Every structure is written in C-alpha cells, then in structure tokens.
mmCIF file of C-alpha atoms and ligand atoms in Angstrom:
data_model
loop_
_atom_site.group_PDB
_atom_site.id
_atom_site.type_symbol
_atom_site.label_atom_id
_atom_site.label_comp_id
_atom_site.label_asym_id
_atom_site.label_seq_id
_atom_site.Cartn_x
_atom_site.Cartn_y
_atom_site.Cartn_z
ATOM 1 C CA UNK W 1 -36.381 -120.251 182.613
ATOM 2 C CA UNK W 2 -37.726 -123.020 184.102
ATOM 3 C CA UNK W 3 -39.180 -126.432 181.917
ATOM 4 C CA UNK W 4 -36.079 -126.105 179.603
ATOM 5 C CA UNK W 5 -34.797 -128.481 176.523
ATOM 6 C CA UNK W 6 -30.883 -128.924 176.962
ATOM 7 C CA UNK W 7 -28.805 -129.528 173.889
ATOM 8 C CA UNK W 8 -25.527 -131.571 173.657
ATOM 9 C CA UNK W 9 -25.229 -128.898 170.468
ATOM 10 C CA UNK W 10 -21.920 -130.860 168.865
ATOM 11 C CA UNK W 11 -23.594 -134.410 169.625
ATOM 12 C CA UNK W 12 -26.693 -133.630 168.191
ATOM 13 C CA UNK W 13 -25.326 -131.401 164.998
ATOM 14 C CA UNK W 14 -23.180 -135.021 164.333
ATOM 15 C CA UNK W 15 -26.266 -137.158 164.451
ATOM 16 C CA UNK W 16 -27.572 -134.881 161.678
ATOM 17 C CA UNK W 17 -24.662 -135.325 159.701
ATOM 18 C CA UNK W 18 -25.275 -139.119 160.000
ATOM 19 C CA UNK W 19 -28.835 -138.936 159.018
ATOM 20 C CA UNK W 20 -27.820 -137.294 156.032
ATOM 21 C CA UNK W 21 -25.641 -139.747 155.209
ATOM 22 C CA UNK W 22 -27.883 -142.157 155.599
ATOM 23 C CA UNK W 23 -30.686 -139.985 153.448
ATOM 24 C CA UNK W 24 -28.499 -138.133 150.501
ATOM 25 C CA UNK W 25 -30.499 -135.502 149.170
ATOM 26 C CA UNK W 26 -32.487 -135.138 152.531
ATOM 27 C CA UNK W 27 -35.437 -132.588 152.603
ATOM 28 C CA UNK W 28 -35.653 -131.807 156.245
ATOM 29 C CA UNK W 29 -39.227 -131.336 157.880
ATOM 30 C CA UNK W 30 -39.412 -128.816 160.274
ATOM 31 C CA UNK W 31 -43.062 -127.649 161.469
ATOM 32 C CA UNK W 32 -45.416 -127.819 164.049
ATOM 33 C CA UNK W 33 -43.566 -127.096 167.286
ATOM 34 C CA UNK W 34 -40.264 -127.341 165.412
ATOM 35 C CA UNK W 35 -39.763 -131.273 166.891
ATOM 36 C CA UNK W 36 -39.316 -129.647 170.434
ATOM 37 C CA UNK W 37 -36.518 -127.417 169.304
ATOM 38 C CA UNK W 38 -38.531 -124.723 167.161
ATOM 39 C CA UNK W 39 -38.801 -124.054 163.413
ATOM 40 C CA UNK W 40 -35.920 -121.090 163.961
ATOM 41 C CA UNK W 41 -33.557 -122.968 165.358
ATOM 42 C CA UNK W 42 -34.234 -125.725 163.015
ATOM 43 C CA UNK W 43 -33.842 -123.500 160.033
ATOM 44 C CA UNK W 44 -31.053 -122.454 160.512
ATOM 45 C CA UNK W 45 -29.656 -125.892 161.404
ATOM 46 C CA UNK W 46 -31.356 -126.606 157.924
ATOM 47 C CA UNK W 47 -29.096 -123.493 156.685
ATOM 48 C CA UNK W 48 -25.631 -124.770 157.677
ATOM 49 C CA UNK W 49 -26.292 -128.397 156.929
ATOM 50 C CA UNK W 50 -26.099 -126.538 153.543
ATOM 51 C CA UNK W 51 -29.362 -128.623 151.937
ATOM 52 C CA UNK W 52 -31.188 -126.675 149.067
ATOM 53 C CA UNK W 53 -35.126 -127.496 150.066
ATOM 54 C CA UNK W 54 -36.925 -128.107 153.614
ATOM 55 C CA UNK W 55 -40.224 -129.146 153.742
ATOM 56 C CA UNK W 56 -42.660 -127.484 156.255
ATOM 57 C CA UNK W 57 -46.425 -128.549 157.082
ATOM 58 C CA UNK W 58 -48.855 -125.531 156.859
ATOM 59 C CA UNK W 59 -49.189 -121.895 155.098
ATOM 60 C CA UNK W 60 -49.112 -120.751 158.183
ATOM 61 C CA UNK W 61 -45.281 -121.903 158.985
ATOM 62 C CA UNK W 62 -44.224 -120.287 155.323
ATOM 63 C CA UNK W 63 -43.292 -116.817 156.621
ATOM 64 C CA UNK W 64 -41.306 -118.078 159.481
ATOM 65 C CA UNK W 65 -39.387 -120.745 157.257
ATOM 66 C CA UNK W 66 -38.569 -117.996 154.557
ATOM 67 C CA UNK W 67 -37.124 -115.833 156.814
ATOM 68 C CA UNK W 68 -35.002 -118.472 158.673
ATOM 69 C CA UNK W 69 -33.939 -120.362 155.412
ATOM 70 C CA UNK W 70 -32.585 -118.987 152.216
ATOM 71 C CA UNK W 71 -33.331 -122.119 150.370
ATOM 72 C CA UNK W 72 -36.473 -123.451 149.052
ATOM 73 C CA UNK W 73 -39.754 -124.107 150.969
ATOM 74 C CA UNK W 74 -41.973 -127.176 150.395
ATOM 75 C CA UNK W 75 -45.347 -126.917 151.538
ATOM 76 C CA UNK W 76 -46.608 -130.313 152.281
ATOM 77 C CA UNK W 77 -50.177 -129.256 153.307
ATOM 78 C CA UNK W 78 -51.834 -129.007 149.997
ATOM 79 C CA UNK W 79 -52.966 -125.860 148.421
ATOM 80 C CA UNK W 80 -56.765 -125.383 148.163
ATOM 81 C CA UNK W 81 -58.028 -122.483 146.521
ATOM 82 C CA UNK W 82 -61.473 -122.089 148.979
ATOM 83 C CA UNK W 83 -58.409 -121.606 152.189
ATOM 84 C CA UNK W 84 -55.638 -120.227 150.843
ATOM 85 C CA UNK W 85 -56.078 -117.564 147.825
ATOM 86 C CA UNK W 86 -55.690 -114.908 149.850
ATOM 87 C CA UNK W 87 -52.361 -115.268 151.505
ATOM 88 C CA UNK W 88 -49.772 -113.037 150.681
ATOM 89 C CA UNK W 89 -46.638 -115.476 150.320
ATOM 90 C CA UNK W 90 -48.544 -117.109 147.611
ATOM 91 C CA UNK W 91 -46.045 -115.323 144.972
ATOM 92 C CA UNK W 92 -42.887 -116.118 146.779
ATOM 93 C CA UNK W 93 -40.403 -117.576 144.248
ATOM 94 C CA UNK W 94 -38.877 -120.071 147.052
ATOM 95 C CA UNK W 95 -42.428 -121.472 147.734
ATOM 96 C CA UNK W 96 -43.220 -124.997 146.292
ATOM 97 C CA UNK W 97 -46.588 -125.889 146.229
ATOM 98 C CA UNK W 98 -48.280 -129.284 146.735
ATOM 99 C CA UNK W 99 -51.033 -129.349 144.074
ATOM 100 C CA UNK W 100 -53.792 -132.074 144.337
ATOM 101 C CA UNK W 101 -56.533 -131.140 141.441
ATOM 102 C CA UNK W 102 -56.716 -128.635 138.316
ATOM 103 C CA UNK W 103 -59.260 -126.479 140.074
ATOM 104 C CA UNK W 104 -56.492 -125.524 142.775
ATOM 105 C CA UNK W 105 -54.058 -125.679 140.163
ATOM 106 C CA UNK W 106 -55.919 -123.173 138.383
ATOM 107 C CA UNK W 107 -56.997 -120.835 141.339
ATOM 108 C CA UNK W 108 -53.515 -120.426 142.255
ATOM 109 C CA UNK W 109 -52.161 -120.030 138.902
ATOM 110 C CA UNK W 110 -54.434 -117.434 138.858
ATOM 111 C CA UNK W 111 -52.939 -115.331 141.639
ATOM 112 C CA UNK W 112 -49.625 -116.262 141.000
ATOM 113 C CA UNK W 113 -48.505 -117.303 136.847
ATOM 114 C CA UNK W 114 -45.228 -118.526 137.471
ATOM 115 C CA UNK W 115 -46.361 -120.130 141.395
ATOM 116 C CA UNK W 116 -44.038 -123.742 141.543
ATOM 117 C CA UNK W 117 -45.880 -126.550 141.659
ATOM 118 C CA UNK W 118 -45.481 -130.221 143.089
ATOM 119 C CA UNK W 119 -48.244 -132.291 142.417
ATOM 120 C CA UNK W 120 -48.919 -135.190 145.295
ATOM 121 C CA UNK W 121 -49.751 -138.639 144.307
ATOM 122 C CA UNK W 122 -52.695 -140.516 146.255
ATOM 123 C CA UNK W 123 -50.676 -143.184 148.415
ATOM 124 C CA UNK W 124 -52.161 -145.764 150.381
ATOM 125 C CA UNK W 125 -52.210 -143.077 152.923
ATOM 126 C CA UNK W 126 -55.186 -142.144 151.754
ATOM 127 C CA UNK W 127 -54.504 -138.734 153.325
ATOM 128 C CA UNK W 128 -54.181 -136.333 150.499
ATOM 129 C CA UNK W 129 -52.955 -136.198 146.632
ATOM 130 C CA UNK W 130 -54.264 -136.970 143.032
ATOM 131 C CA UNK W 131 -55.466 -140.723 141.727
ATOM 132 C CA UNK W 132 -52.752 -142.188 139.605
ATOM 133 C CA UNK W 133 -54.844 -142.611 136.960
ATOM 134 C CA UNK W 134 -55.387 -138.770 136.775
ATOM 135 C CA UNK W 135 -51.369 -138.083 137.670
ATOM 136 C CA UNK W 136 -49.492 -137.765 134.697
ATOM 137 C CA UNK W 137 -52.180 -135.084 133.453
ATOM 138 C CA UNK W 138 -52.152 -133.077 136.663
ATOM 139 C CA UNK W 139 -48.564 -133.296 136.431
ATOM 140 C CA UNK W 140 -48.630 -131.863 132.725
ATOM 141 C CA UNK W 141 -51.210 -129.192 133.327
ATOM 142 C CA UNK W 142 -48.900 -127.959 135.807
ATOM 143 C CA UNK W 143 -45.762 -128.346 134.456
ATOM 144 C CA UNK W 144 -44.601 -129.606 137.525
ATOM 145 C CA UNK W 145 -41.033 -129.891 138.468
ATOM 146 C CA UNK W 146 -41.846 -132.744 141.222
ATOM 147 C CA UNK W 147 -43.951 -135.531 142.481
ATOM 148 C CA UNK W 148 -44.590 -135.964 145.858
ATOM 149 C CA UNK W 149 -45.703 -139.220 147.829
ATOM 150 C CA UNK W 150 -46.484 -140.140 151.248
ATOM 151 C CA UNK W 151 -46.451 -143.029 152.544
ATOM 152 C CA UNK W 152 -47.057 -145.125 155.608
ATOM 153 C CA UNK W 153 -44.895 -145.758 158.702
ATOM 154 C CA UNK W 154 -43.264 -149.280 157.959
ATOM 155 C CA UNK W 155 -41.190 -150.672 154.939
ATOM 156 C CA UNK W 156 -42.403 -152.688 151.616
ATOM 157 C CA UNK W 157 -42.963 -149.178 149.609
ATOM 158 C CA UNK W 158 -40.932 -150.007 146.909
ATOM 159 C CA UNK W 159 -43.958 -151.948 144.693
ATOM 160 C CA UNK W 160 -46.273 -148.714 145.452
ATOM 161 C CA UNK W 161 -43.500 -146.327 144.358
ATOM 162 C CA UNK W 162 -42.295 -148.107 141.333
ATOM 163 C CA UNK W 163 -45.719 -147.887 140.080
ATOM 164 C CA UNK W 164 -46.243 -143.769 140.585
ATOM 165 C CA UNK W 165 -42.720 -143.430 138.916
ATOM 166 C CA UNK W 166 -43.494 -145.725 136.330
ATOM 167 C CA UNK W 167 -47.159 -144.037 135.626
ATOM 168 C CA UNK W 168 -45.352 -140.199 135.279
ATOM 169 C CA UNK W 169 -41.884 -141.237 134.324
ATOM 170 C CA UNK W 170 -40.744 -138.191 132.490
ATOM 171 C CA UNK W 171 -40.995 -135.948 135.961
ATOM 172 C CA UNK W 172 -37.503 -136.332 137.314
ATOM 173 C CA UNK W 173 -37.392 -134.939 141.051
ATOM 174 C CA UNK W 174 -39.793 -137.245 143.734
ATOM 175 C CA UNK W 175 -40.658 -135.782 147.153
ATOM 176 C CA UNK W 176 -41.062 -139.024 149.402
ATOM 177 C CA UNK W 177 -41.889 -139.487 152.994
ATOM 178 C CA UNK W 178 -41.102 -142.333 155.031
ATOM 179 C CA UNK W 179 -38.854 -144.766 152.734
ATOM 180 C CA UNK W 180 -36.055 -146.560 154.590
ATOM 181 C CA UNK W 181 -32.213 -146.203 153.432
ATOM 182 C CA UNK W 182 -32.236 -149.308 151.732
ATOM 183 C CA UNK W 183 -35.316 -148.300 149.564
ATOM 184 C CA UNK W 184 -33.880 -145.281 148.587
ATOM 185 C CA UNK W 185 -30.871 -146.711 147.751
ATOM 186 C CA UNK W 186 -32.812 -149.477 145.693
ATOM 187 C CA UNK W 187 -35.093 -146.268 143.714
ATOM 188 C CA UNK W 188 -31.975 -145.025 142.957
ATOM 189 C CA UNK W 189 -30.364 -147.668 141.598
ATOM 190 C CA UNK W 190 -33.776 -148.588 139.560
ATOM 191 C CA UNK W 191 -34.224 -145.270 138.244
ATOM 192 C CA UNK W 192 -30.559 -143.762 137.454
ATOM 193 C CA UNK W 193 -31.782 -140.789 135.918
ATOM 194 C CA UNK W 194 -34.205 -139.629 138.761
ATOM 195 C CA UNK W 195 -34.033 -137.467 142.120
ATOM 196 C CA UNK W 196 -35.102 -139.148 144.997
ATOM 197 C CA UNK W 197 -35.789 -136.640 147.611
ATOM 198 C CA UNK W 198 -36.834 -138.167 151.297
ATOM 199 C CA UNK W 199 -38.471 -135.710 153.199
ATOM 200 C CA UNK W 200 -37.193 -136.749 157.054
ATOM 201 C CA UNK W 201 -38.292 -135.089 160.684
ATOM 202 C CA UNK W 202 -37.631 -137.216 163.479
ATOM 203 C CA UNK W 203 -34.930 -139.404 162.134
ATOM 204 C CA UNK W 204 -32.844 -136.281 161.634
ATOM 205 C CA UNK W 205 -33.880 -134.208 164.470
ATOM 206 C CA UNK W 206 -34.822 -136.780 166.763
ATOM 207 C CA UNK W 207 -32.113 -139.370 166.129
ATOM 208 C CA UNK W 208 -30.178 -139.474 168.648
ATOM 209 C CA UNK W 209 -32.166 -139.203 172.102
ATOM 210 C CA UNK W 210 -28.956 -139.076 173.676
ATOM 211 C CA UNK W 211 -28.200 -135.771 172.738
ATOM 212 C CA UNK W 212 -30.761 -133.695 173.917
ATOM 213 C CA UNK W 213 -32.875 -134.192 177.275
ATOM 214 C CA UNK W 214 -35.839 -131.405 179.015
ATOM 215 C CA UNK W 215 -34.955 -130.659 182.577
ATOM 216 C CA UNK W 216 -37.692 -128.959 184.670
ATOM 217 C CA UNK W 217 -36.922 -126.587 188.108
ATOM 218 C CA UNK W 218 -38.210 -127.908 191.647
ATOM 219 C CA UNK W 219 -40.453 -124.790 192.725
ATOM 220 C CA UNK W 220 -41.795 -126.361 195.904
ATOM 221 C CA UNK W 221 -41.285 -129.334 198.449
ATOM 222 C CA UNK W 222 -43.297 -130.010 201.480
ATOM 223 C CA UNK W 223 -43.845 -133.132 203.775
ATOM 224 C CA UNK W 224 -47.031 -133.835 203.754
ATOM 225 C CA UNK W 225 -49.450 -136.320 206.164
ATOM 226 C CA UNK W 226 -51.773 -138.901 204.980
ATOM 227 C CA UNK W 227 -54.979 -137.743 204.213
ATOM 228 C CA UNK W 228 -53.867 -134.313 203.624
ATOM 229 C CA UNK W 229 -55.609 -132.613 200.957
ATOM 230 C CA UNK W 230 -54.103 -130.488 197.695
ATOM 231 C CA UNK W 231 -55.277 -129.207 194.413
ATOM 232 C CA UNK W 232 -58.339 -128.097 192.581
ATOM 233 C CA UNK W 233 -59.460 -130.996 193.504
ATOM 234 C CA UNK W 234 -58.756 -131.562 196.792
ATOM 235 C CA UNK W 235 -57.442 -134.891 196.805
ATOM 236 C CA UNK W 236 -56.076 -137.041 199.663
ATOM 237 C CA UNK W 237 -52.372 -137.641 199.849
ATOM 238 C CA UNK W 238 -50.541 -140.788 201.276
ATOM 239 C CA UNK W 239 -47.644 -139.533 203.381
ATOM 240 C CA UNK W 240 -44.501 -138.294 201.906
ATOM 241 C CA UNK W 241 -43.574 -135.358 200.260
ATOM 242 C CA UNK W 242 -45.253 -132.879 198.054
ATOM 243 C CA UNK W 243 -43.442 -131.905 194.883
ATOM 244 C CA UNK W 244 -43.969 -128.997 192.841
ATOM 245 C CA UNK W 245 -42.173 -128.638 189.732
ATOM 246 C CA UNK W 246 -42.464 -126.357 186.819
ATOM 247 C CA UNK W 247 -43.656 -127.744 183.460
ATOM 248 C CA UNK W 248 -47.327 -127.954 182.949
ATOM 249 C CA UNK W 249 -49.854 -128.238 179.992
ATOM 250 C CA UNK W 250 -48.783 -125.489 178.282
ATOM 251 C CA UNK W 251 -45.668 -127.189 177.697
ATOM 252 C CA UNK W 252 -47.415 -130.279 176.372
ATOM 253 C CA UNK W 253 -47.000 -132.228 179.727
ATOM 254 C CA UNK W 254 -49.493 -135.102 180.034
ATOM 255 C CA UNK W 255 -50.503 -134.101 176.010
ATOM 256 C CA UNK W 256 -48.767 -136.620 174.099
ATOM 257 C CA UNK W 257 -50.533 -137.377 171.165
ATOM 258 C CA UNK W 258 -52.629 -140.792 171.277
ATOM 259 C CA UNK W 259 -51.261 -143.864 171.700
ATOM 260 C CA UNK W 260 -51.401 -145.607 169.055
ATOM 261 C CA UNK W 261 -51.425 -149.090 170.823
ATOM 262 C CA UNK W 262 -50.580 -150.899 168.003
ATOM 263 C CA UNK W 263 -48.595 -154.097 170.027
ATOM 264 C CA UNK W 264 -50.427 -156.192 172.913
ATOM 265 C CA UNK W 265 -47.656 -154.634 174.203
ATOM 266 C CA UNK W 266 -48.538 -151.245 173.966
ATOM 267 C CA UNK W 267 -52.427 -151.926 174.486
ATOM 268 C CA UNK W 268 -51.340 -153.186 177.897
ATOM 269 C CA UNK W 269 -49.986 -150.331 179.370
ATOM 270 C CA UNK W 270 -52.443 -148.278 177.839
ATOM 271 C CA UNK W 271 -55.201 -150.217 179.954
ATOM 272 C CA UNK W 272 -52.618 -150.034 182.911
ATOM 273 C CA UNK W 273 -52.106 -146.276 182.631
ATOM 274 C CA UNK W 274 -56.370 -145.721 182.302
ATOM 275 C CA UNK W 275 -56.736 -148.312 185.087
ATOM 276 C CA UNK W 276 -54.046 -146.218 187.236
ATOM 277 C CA UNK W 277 -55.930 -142.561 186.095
ATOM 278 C CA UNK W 278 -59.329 -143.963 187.401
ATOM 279 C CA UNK W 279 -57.445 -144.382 190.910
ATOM 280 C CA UNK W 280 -56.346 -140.957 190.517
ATOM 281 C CA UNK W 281 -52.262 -142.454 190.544
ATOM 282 C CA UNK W 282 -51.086 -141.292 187.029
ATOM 283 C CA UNK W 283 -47.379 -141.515 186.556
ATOM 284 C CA UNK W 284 -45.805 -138.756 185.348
ATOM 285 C CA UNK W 285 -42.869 -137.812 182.992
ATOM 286 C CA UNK W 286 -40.834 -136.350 185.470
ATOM 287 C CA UNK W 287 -38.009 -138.386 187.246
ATOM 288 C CA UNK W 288 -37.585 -137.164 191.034
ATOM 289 C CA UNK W 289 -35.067 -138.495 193.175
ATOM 290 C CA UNK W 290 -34.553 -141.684 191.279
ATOM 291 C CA UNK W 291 -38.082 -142.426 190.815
ATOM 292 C CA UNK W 292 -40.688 -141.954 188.311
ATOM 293 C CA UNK W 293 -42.748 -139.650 190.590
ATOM 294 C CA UNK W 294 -47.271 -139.706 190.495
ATOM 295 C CA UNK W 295 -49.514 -136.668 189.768
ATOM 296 C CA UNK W 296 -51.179 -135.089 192.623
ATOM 297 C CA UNK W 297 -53.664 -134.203 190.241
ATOM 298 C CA UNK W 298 -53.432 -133.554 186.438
ATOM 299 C CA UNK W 299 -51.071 -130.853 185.745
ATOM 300 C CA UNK W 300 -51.897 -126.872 185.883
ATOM 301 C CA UNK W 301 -51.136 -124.756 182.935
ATOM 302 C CA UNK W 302 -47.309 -123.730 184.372
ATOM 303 C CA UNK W 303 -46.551 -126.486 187.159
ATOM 304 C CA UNK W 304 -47.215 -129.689 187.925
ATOM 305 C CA UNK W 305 -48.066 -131.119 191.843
ATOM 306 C CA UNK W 306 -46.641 -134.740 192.447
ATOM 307 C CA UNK W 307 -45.973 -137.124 195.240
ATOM 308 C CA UNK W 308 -43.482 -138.912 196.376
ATOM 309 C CA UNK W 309 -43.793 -141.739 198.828
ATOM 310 C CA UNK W 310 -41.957 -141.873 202.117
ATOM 311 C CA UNK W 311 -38.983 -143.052 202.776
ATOM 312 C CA UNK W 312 -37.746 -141.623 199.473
ATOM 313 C CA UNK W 313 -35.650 -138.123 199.688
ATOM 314 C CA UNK W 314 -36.980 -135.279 198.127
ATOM 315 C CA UNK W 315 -35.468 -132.554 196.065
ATOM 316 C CA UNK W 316 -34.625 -128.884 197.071
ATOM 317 C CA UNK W 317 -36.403 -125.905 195.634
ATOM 318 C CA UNK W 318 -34.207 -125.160 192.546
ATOM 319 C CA UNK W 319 -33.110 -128.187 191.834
ATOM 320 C CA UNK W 320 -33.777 -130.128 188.615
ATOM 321 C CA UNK W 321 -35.291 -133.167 187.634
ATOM 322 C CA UNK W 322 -35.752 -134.974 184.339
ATOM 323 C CA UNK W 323 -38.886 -134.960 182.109
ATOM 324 C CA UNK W 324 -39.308 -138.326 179.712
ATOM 325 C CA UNK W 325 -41.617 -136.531 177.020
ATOM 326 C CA UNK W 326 -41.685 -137.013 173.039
ATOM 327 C CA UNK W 327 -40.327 -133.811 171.501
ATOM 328 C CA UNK W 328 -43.237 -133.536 168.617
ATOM 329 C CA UNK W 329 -45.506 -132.621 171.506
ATOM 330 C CA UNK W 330 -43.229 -130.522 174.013
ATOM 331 C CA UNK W 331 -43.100 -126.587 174.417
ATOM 332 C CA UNK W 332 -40.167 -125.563 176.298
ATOM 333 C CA UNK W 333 -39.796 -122.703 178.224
ATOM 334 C CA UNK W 334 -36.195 -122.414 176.290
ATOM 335 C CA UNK W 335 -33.892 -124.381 174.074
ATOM 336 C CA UNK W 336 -30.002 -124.129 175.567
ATOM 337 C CA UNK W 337 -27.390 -125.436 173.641
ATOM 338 C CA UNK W 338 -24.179 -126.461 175.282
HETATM 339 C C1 PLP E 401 -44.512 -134.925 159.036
HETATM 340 C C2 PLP E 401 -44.244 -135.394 157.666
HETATM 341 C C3 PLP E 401 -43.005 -135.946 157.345
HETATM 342 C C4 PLP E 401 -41.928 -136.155 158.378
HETATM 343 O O1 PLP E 401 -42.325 -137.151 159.238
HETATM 344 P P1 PLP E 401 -41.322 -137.766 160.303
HETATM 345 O O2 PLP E 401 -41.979 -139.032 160.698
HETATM 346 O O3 PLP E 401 -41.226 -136.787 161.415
HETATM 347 O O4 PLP E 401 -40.026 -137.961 159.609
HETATM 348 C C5 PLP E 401 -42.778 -136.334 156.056
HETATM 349 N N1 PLP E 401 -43.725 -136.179 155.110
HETATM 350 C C6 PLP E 401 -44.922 -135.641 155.370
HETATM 351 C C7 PLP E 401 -45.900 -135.475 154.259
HETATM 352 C C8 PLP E 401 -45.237 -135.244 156.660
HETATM 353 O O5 PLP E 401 -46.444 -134.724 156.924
#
C-alpha cells in the first residue's frame, strides 16, 4: 500500500471520548468518504463508543451503516418519494427518516406503515426541511418521534432554535447540527424535559489532527537538468531533482473542496495559489525533504511528479513523505492503526 492514512489508534479513540464529553448524547456523522477513515471503520468506532443513533448522509450509505452498526440510522438526506420509493431498506426498523412535506410523508408511509420519521425544520440554511409555520402539523401527521435542524457554521443559534422548539414543543428528541457546547448546554438547561441530540463529524473524528497523519511512498527520484522536459505536458524543469511519489487524484490529491475564502486572509492565498497555477508552480500537499515540494504538472490518477530545487537532498525510492490534505476529501490507499 502506498498513499496510506496512519492512526495513533489509542490517541485518536481518546479524542473521541473527549468530544463526547464535550457533546453528551452525540449522534456521530459518518458518510461520504467516512472523514478519511471510511464509514466501516467509523461504525464500528460508533459501535464501541456505545452511542444508540449515528447519522449518515445518503440512501445510498444505509446498507453499509446497518451492517456496521447495530444501533439506529439517521438519514439526514431527506426522503423524496419521486428518488427513493423503490429502495429496499425503506422498511428497515433501525432507519430514521428525515421527512420534509406530507406528500413524501405519505409516499413512504405507503411502502412502509410503521417507517420512523424525523421531520426537518427549515433553518436559515435554507438547504432543506419544512417552514415553521407548517412544522407542528408535519410533525403531527407523522407522528414523529424527532425534529431535526441544521444550522450554519458559526455560533448565535440559540434565538433560531428556541423558536422551532417553542413552535412544536410537545416533540421531545431534537436532531441538531452545528451548535457549540455552550449552546447545548444552555438548550438543555432551557428546556429540562427535552433531548438535545448534536449530530457531530469532524469535531469527533477530526479533532485531534495530531493523531492521525497520510504518509505517501517515494516511487521515483531522478536529477534532472534545466530545461528538461516531463509529463503529459511536457513541461520544462529548473534543475534539481525529480520526485515521484504515489498519491494522485484518485485519492483526492489537489481535490479539496473550494475554498471558501471567507477572510482577506484566505482570499489572499487563494489569488496567490491561482497566480502560482498560471506559472505552472503549484505547491503541493506533500512535504519532501523538509520542504513543501511543487507539481511537475497536476497530478495523474495514482502518482504525483514534483520538483525539488537544487541544493536540497532528495528522498530514496521507498521512502515516505508527508501529505497535508483535509480528511473529508482524501481516499487512502489504506487506513493502519497503530
Ligand atoms: C455533514 C453534516 C453534519 C456534520 O457536519 P460536521 O461539520 O462534519 O460536523 C451534521 N449535520 C448535517 C445535516 C450534515 O449534513
């Protein structure tokens, strides 16, 4: 194996006993690529942190989640009767449904009677989820035995939440995404008789970046001229060495989702970084030899070409180097735990 995720397994299985500290009741996320680590391991990380629900994103992650977790299965993408009538886990007793309007509510109680239902509030979002003017009779129709709300990255929920809970009150058990410690802790203490829930991903699987790293193999060095060409492309080199590793776009390399360039900050590498890709010098996730080594040319599929200027020493085949990626958008090779 070659573009591998390393686990500090004890370091990493504490940090998730902190986050649930910090989140009682915590609904853990696992979908997509499974955060970097994969929805099976997850589950059954899931399994021995002994919680009774996860939440995962799609229909399509529901058989894999049953089978790896004994518990029950939120669905957070929300169940539309024109997609998803047809699919076969529909009936599954552990399945909890995210319901948005009566016709879905309808279609699926159609297929499946006694199908469990949570019915998702329109947040400021704006993603999915019922007005919350037409909540509390959704939430009746259904008989639903939750309430689910999603909410922005940030803090100051509190107002927006108080107001769902106040406008369904008798529903006891609320699904909610992105509210800090301290605002659970302040729901909680507001509403005594009802079950805050916070759904969590990355602060529970991701919390503690010490704890996990992706190393990638050295598959080739060569010293290379300037003005030597390489690549699809057949780009000129400066002098120095040529550096192939393994790790390419099929393992997400140079695929991070968008910036989101939110802080001058941010916006100012992300000019930098399209100002160094025009000149063909993009810097790449991969530490070599103490430096955060250049592209070649944009990664292959498998491997990845980069240079490294002379005067600095290069690696030997089989060696390996350190890859700076973010997890949600990384497809190891393998997952070892130490
Ligand atoms: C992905 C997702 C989460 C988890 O998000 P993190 O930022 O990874 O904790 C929670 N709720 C919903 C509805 C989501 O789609």
């Amino acid at each position: 194996m070659s573009f591998v995720l390393h686990v500090d397994a004890e370091r990493w299985r504490s940090s998730h006993a902190r986050a649930g500290a910090r989140y009682p009741g915590v609904v853990p996320v696992i979908k997509g690529n499974g955060y970097g680590f994969g929805a099976a391991l997850l589950c059954r990380e899931a399994q021995s942190m002994g919680v009774s629900t996860i939440a995962i994103g799609t229909y399509v992650e529901a058989p894999e989640a049953l089978a790896g977790f004994g518990g029950d299965v939120l669905v957070m993408e929300p169940y539309r009767a024109s997609i998803h009538c047809d699919l076969p886990d529909l009936p599954n007793r552990r399945l909890v449904h995210t319901i948005t309007s009566r016709t879905d509510l309808e279609s699926l109680r159609g297929v499946e009677p006694a199908a469990r239902v949570a019915v998702e509030g329109l947040t400021s979002m704006n993603r999915f989820g019922a007005p919350m003017d037409s909540l509390g009779e959704l939430v009746t129709a259904a008989a639903a035995e939750a309430v689910t709300l999603h909410l922005p990255l940030g803090t100051g929920h509190l107002d927006e939440i108080a107001r769902f809970v106040d406008a369904v009150l008798a529903v006891q058990r609320w699904f909610v995404s992105h509210v800090s410690p301290d605002e659970l802790a302040t729901l909680r203490g507001r509403y005594p008789d009802h079950d805050f829930r916070p759904r969590i991903g990355t602060d529970l699987w991701l919390a503690e970046p010490a704890s996990y790293e992706v190393k990638a193999h050295v598959l080739d060095v060569r010293a290379v001229d300037k003005g030597d060409r390489v690549g699809y492309r057949q780009r000129s080199l400066p002098a120095g060495h040529l550096v192939v590793l393994s790790g390419g776009t099929s393992h997400g390399v140079a695929m991070e989702s968008p910036a989101s360039a939110a802080t001058p900050r941010s916006r100012a590498i992300a000019v930098a970084e399209g100002v160094l890709e025009a000149a063909h010098k993009v810097r790449s996730p991969f530490t070599v030899s103490g430096v955060t080594a250049r592209f070649a040319e944009p990664p292959h599929m498998q491997c990845s070409l980069l240079v490294l200027p002379r005067g600095v020493t290069p690696p030997a085949v089989g060696d390996t180097v350190t890859v700076r990626m973010r997890l949600t958008t990384t497809y190891p090779d393998a997952v070892e735990l130490h």
